[in-house]
Tab-separated table of C-alpha atoms in Angstrom:
chain	number	residue	atom	x	y	z
A	1469	MET	CA	138.842	28.698	-21.409
A	1470	THR	CA	135.145	27.999	-20.953
A	1471	ASP	CA	133.415	29.301	-17.831
A	1472	LYS	CA	133.565	25.850	-16.250
A	1473	LYS	CA	137.260	25.379	-17.007
A	1474	THR	CA	138.025	28.870	-15.717
A	1475	ILE	CA	136.135	28.268	-12.481
A	1476	ASP	CA	137.700	24.828	-12.014
A	1477	PHE	CA	141.178	26.262	-12.583
A	1478	TYR	CA	140.818	28.995	-9.963
A	1479	THR	CA	138.933	26.779	-7.509
A	1480	ASN	CA	141.767	24.241	-7.555
A	1481	LEU	CA	144.409	26.975	-7.382
A	1482	ILE	CA	142.806	28.591	-4.329
A	1483	ALA	CA	142.052	25.263	-2.639
A	1484	THR	CA	145.716	24.307	-2.926
A	1485	SER	CA	146.995	27.641	-1.675
A	1486	VAL	CA	144.796	27.725	1.461
A	1487	ASP	CA	145.277	24.101	2.454
A	1488	GLN	CA	146.425	23.955	6.067
A	1489	PRO	CA	146.276	20.525	7.764
A	1490	TYR	CA	145.380	21.788	11.252
A	1491	LEU	CA	142.526	23.995	10.015
A	1492	ARG	CA	141.385	21.350	7.531
A	1493	LYS	CA	140.779	18.855	10.332
A	1494	ARG	CA	138.836	21.283	12.521
A	1495	LEU	CA	136.897	23.674	10.278
A	1496	ALA	CA	134.779	23.438	7.151
A	1497	GLY	CA	136.594	24.793	4.132
A	1498	PRO	CA	135.988	28.401	3.043
A	1499	ALA	CA	133.158	29.237	0.661
A	1500	LEU	CA	134.056	30.473	-2.809
A	1501	ASP	CA	131.703	32.571	-4.935
A	1502	LYS	CA	132.203	31.297	-8.457
A	1503	HIS	CA	130.383	34.199	-10.085
A	1504	LYS	CA	132.932	36.582	-8.620
A	1505	ILE	CA	135.672	34.436	-10.143
A	1506	MET	CA	134.001	34.862	-13.527
A	1507	VAL	CA	133.778	38.627	-13.134
A	1508	LEU	CA	137.385	39.005	-11.962
A	1509	HIS	CA	138.664	36.781	-14.751
A	1510	GLU	CA	136.811	38.778	-17.409
A	1511	LEU	CA	137.964	42.095	-15.959
A	1512	THR	CA	141.652	41.130	-15.820
A	1513	ARG	CA	142.083	38.620	-18.628
A	1514	ASP	CA	144.066	41.046	-20.821
A	1515	ARG	CA	146.715	41.514	-18.125
A	1516	ASP	CA	149.784	39.271	-18.165
A	1517	ASN	CA	149.425	38.676	-14.415
A	1518	HIS	CA	145.655	38.161	-14.464
A	1519	VAL	CA	145.875	34.815	-12.651
A	1520	ASP	CA	147.640	36.401	-9.682
A	1521	LEU	CA	145.180	39.314	-9.597
A	1522	VAL	CA	142.183	36.987	-9.497
A	1523	HIS	CA	143.862	34.636	-7.038
A	1524	ALA	CA	144.813	37.397	-4.594
A	1525	THR	CA	141.431	39.123	-4.762
A	1526	MET	CA	139.544	35.909	-4.064
A	1527	LEU	CA	141.825	35.154	-1.116
A	1528	VAL	CA	140.856	38.527	0.342
A	1529	GLN	CA	137.195	37.753	-0.316
A	1530	ILE	CA	137.251	34.432	1.510
A	1531	ALA	CA	139.226	35.979	4.377
A	1532	LEU	CA	136.545	38.644	4.824
A	1533	ASP	CA	133.727	36.109	4.446
A	1534	THR	CA	135.376	33.872	7.036
A	1535	HIS	CA	135.568	36.719	9.538
A	1536	ASP	CA	131.887	37.488	8.894
A	1537	ASN	CA	131.051	34.002	10.163
A	1538	ILE	CA	132.427	34.795	13.611
A	1539	THR	CA	129.482	34.991	15.998
A	1540	HIS	CA	129.066	37.141	19.065
A	1541	ASP	CA	127.521	34.426	21.255
A	1542	PHE	CA	130.722	32.881	22.579
A	1543	ASP	CA	130.348	30.041	25.056
A	1544	GLU	CA	132.433	27.055	26.038
A	1545	SER	CA	130.899	24.883	23.320
A	1546	ASN	CA	131.932	27.103	20.408
A	1547	GLN	CA	134.776	29.207	21.759
A	1548	LYS	CA	137.569	27.151	20.186
A	1549	GLU	CA	135.787	26.985	16.833
A	1550	GLN	CA	135.331	30.749	16.821
A	1551	GLN	CA	138.966	31.313	17.714
A	1552	LEU	CA	140.009	29.023	14.872
A	1553	THR	CA	137.698	30.906	12.505
A	1554	VAL	CA	139.485	34.145	13.384
A	1555	LEU	CA	142.810	32.382	12.799
A	1556	ALA	CA	141.639	31.017	9.444
A	1557	GLY	CA	140.560	34.448	8.199
A	1558	ASP	CA	143.901	35.936	9.202
A	1559	TYR	CA	145.704	33.027	7.537
A	1560	TYR	CA	143.897	33.589	4.215
A	1561	SER	CA	144.743	37.305	4.377
A	1562	GLY	CA	148.397	36.484	4.919
A	1563	ILE	CA	148.483	34.278	1.830
A	1564	TYR	CA	147.262	37.056	-0.469
A	1565	TYR	CA	149.831	39.485	0.943
A	1566	HIS	CA	152.640	36.946	0.544
A	1567	LEU	CA	151.552	36.178	-3.028
A	1568	LEU	CA	151.648	39.816	-4.131
A	1569	SER	CA	154.694	40.864	-2.101
A	1570	LYS	CA	156.775	38.154	-3.807
A	1571	GLN	CA	156.080	39.986	-7.076
A	1572	SER	CA	156.584	43.444	-5.540
A	1573	ASN	CA	153.053	44.313	-6.628
A	1574	LEU	CA	152.706	47.103	-4.095
A	1575	ALA	CA	150.067	48.980	-6.089
A	1576	PHE	CA	147.653	46.062	-5.986
A	1577	ILE	CA	148.405	45.414	-2.309
A	1578	ARG	CA	147.452	49.028	-1.559
A	1579	LEU	CA	144.330	48.732	-3.685
A	1580	LEU	CA	143.116	45.630	-1.804
A	1581	ALA	CA	143.995	47.243	1.530
A	1582	ASP	CA	141.891	50.274	0.588
A	1583	ALA	CA	139.022	47.972	-0.385
A	1584	ILE	CA	139.208	46.137	2.944
A	1585	SER	CA	139.179	49.431	4.840
A	1586	GLU	CA	136.191	50.769	2.897
A	1587	MET	CA	134.277	47.497	3.306
A	1588	THR	CA	134.931	47.495	7.043
A	1589	GLN	CA	133.602	51.040	7.378
A	1590	ARG	CA	130.517	50.188	5.333
A	1591	LYS	CA	129.851	47.088	7.411
A	1592	LEU	CA	129.831	49.217	10.559
A	1593	THR	CA	127.046	51.386	9.135
A	1594	THR	CA	125.117	48.539	7.488
A	1595	TYR	CA	125.398	45.558	9.828
A	1596	TYR	CA	124.647	47.369	13.077
A	1597	ARG	CA	121.639	49.562	12.352
A	1598	GLU	CA	117.990	48.817	11.646
A	1599	HIS	CA	116.668	48.813	8.087
A	1600	GLU	CA	113.066	49.180	7.017
A	1601	ASP	CA	112.953	46.331	4.503
A	1602	VAL	CA	115.110	44.011	2.371
A	1603	VAL	CA	115.441	46.559	-0.430
A	1604	SER	CA	116.796	49.285	1.852
A	1605	PHE	CA	119.232	46.791	3.368
A	1606	LEU	CA	120.435	45.511	-0.017
A	1607	THR	CA	120.895	49.051	-1.319
A	1608	GLU	CA	123.634	49.509	1.284
A	1609	TYR	CA	124.881	45.922	1.274
A	1610	GLN	CA	125.533	45.979	-2.482
A	1611	SER	CA	128.622	48.169	-2.072
A	1612	ILE	CA	130.052	45.642	0.400
A	1613	GLU	CA	129.319	42.681	-1.849
A	1614	THR	CA	130.888	44.299	-4.920
A	1615	LYS	CA	133.644	46.532	-3.484
A	1616	LEU	CA	136.534	44.245	-4.440
A	1617	MET	CA	135.244	43.870	-8.006
A	1618	ASP	CA	134.830	47.633	-8.261
A	1619	LYS	CA	138.397	48.278	-7.101
A	1620	VAL	CA	139.846	45.721	-9.507
A	1621	ALA	CA	137.825	47.187	-12.382
A	1622	SER	CA	139.313	50.592	-11.634
A	1623	PHE	CA	142.807	49.094	-11.470
A	1624	VAL	CA	142.495	47.560	-14.951
A	1625	ASP	CA	140.540	50.470	-16.509
A	1626	GLN	CA	137.279	48.550	-16.834
A	1627	SER	CA	135.050	50.722	-14.652
A	1628	ALA	CA	132.646	51.382	-17.525
A	1629	CYS	CA	131.070	47.936	-17.109
A	1630	MET	CA	130.541	48.109	-13.350
A	1631	SER	CA	127.057	49.608	-13.530
A	1632	TYR	CA	125.905	46.263	-14.894
A	1633	LEU	CA	128.278	44.000	-12.977
A	1634	THR	CA	127.479	45.333	-9.505
A	1635	ASP	CA	123.809	44.550	-10.094
A	1636	TRP	CA	124.654	41.168	-11.643
A	1637	ILE	CA	126.753	40.135	-8.634
A	1638	LEU	CA	123.960	41.176	-6.262
A	1639	LEU	CA	121.435	39.192	-8.302
A	1640	LYS	CA	123.603	36.093	-8.011
A	1641	ARG	CA	123.904	36.562	-4.244
A	1642	MET	CA	120.140	36.992	-3.935
A	1643	GLU	CA	119.542	33.829	-5.965
A	1644	TYR	CA	121.897	31.923	-3.691
A	1645	GLU	CA	120.200	33.187	-0.534
A	1646	ILE	CA	116.735	32.371	-1.909
A	1647	GLN	CA	117.819	28.827	-2.740
A	1648	GLN	CA	119.351	28.358	0.705
A	1649	LEU	CA	116.095	29.538	2.288
A	1650	LYS	CA	114.113	27.082	0.171
A	1651	ASP	CA	116.454	24.289	1.246
A	1652	GLY	CA	116.298	25.292	4.911
A	1653	LEU	CA	120.037	26.015	5.086
A	1654	PRO	CA	121.090	28.986	7.279
A	1655	THR	CA	123.633	31.569	6.149
A	1656	PHE	CA	125.395	34.560	7.686
A	1657	LEU	CA	123.367	36.963	5.525
A	1658	GLN	CA	120.066	35.380	6.560
A	1659	ARG	CA	120.926	35.837	10.235
A	1660	LEU	CA	121.992	39.418	9.612
A	1661	MET	CA	118.811	40.360	7.745
A	1662	LEU	CA	116.566	38.712	10.348
A	1663	ARG	CA	118.302	40.725	13.045
A	1664	GLN	CA	118.535	44.113	11.327
A	1665	ILE	CA	115.436	44.445	9.088
A	1666	ARG	CA	112.387	45.778	10.909
A	1667	THR	CA	109.745	44.228	8.628
A	1668	VAL	CA	111.330	40.763	8.539
A	1669	LYS	CA	110.202	38.625	11.467
A	1670	SER	CA	110.494	35.160	9.933
A	1671	LEU	CA	112.394	33.239	7.273
A	1672	GLU	CA	109.256	33.114	5.135
A	1673	GLN	CA	108.934	36.899	5.192
A	1674	LEU	CA	112.607	37.164	4.303
A	1675	LYS	CA	112.188	34.796	1.365
A	1676	GLN	CA	109.162	36.670	0.006
A	1677	GLN	CA	110.893	40.047	0.238
A	1678	LEU	CA	114.001	38.636	-1.437
A	1679	LEU	CA	111.932	37.160	-4.258
A	1680	GLN	CA	110.225	40.494	-4.901
A	1681	ALA	CA	113.487	42.417	-4.713
A	1682	HIS	CA	115.083	39.942	-7.115
A	1683	THR	CA	112.243	40.330	-9.626
A	1684	ASN	CA	112.535	44.118	-9.557
A	1685	LEU	CA	116.324	44.129	-9.888
A	1686	TRP	CA	116.211	41.573	-12.723
A	1687	LYS	CA	113.943	43.909	-14.712
A	1688	LEU	CA	116.294	46.812	-14.070
A	1689	VAL	CA	119.335	44.834	-15.228
A	1690	GLU	CA	117.493	43.624	-18.334
A	1691	GLN	CA	116.877	47.264	-19.213
A	1692	LYS	CA	120.547	48.113	-18.710
A	1693	VAL	CA	121.537	45.300	-21.046
A	1694	HIS	CA	119.020	46.505	-23.620
A	1695	ASP	CA	120.114	50.152	-23.475
A	1696	ASN	CA	123.894	49.816	-23.310
A	1697	GLU	CA	126.891	47.871	-24.518
A	1698	TYR	CA	129.448	46.823	-21.897
A	1699	PRO	CA	133.075	45.738	-22.279
A	1700	VAL	CA	132.397	42.804	-19.926
A	1701	VAL	CA	128.945	41.234	-19.667
A	1702	PRO	CA	128.410	37.718	-18.303
A	1703	LYS	CA	125.001	36.543	-19.475
A	1704	LEU	CA	122.207	37.674	-17.190
A	1705	GLY	CA	120.914	34.127	-16.656
A	1706	THR	CA	124.320	32.573	-15.948
A	1707	ASP	CA	124.198	30.350	-12.870
A	1708	ASN	CA	127.136	28.410	-11.504
A	1709	PHE	CA	125.435	27.668	-8.169
A	1710	SER	CA	127.102	30.860	-6.848
A	1711	PHE	CA	129.088	29.286	-4.025
A	1712	GLU	CA	131.220	26.199	-3.786
A	1713	ASN	CA	132.444	24.828	-0.498
A	1714	PHE	CA	135.808	23.121	-0.723
A	1715	ASP	CA	137.565	21.257	2.056
A	1716	GLN	CA	140.598	20.048	0.110
A	1717	LYS	CA	139.272	16.494	0.302
A	1718	GLN	CA	136.188	16.730	-1.836
A	1719	MET	CA	134.589	19.520	-3.823
A	1720	GLY	CA	130.884	20.089	-3.385
A	1721	VAL	CA	128.255	22.706	-4.098
A	1722	TRP	CA	127.365	24.760	-1.058
């Protein structure tokens, strides 16, 4: 399949599996990072059950992302929405577990559980302490952003390519955040960086630091591509708009 057909296939598969009428009416649909779909598909494509591996891993990803969107400023105006967001994240987690348990894939269940535990621990040390600048923050955040991919790569004996892929995934996330800043659209990561980075006092400062960090990382990844051959290498300039928001009624780029 082409990249577009692959992404469309998994987007539709996940949208169908998470459809829940009550949540659909009351919450925006979960965000799906299409670059992570590409990476997972390439890592697992030689496995007979690659569709289930990608499907389950992305369900975990959207469950974790959904829980990240829970705010700490509860009041009467947003309390129900926040409670539903918690419920939605738990619901997505339950779907992945049900999917894998039906196949008795206990090894992959344990692997994803380990990834969730490690990501949670890393979030505690990254999300709740002050960082000097965007680069120092992203250095720690990268392991959170790429942990699921890293675990899956180990599971399918493709760890050799992760040096490139972890940087590639972070580049795609940075590009998404930069575009959202340019469009004036807030994100969870923007709010987090504004709160936890000492030298970032405004959205403009955040954008400028992200642009510089992106330029430096792009050069580093170009050098890695030049110096090494990888079993799995999506093209450096690939862009599928990073995230797609789906609400089961209409697909749209987020």
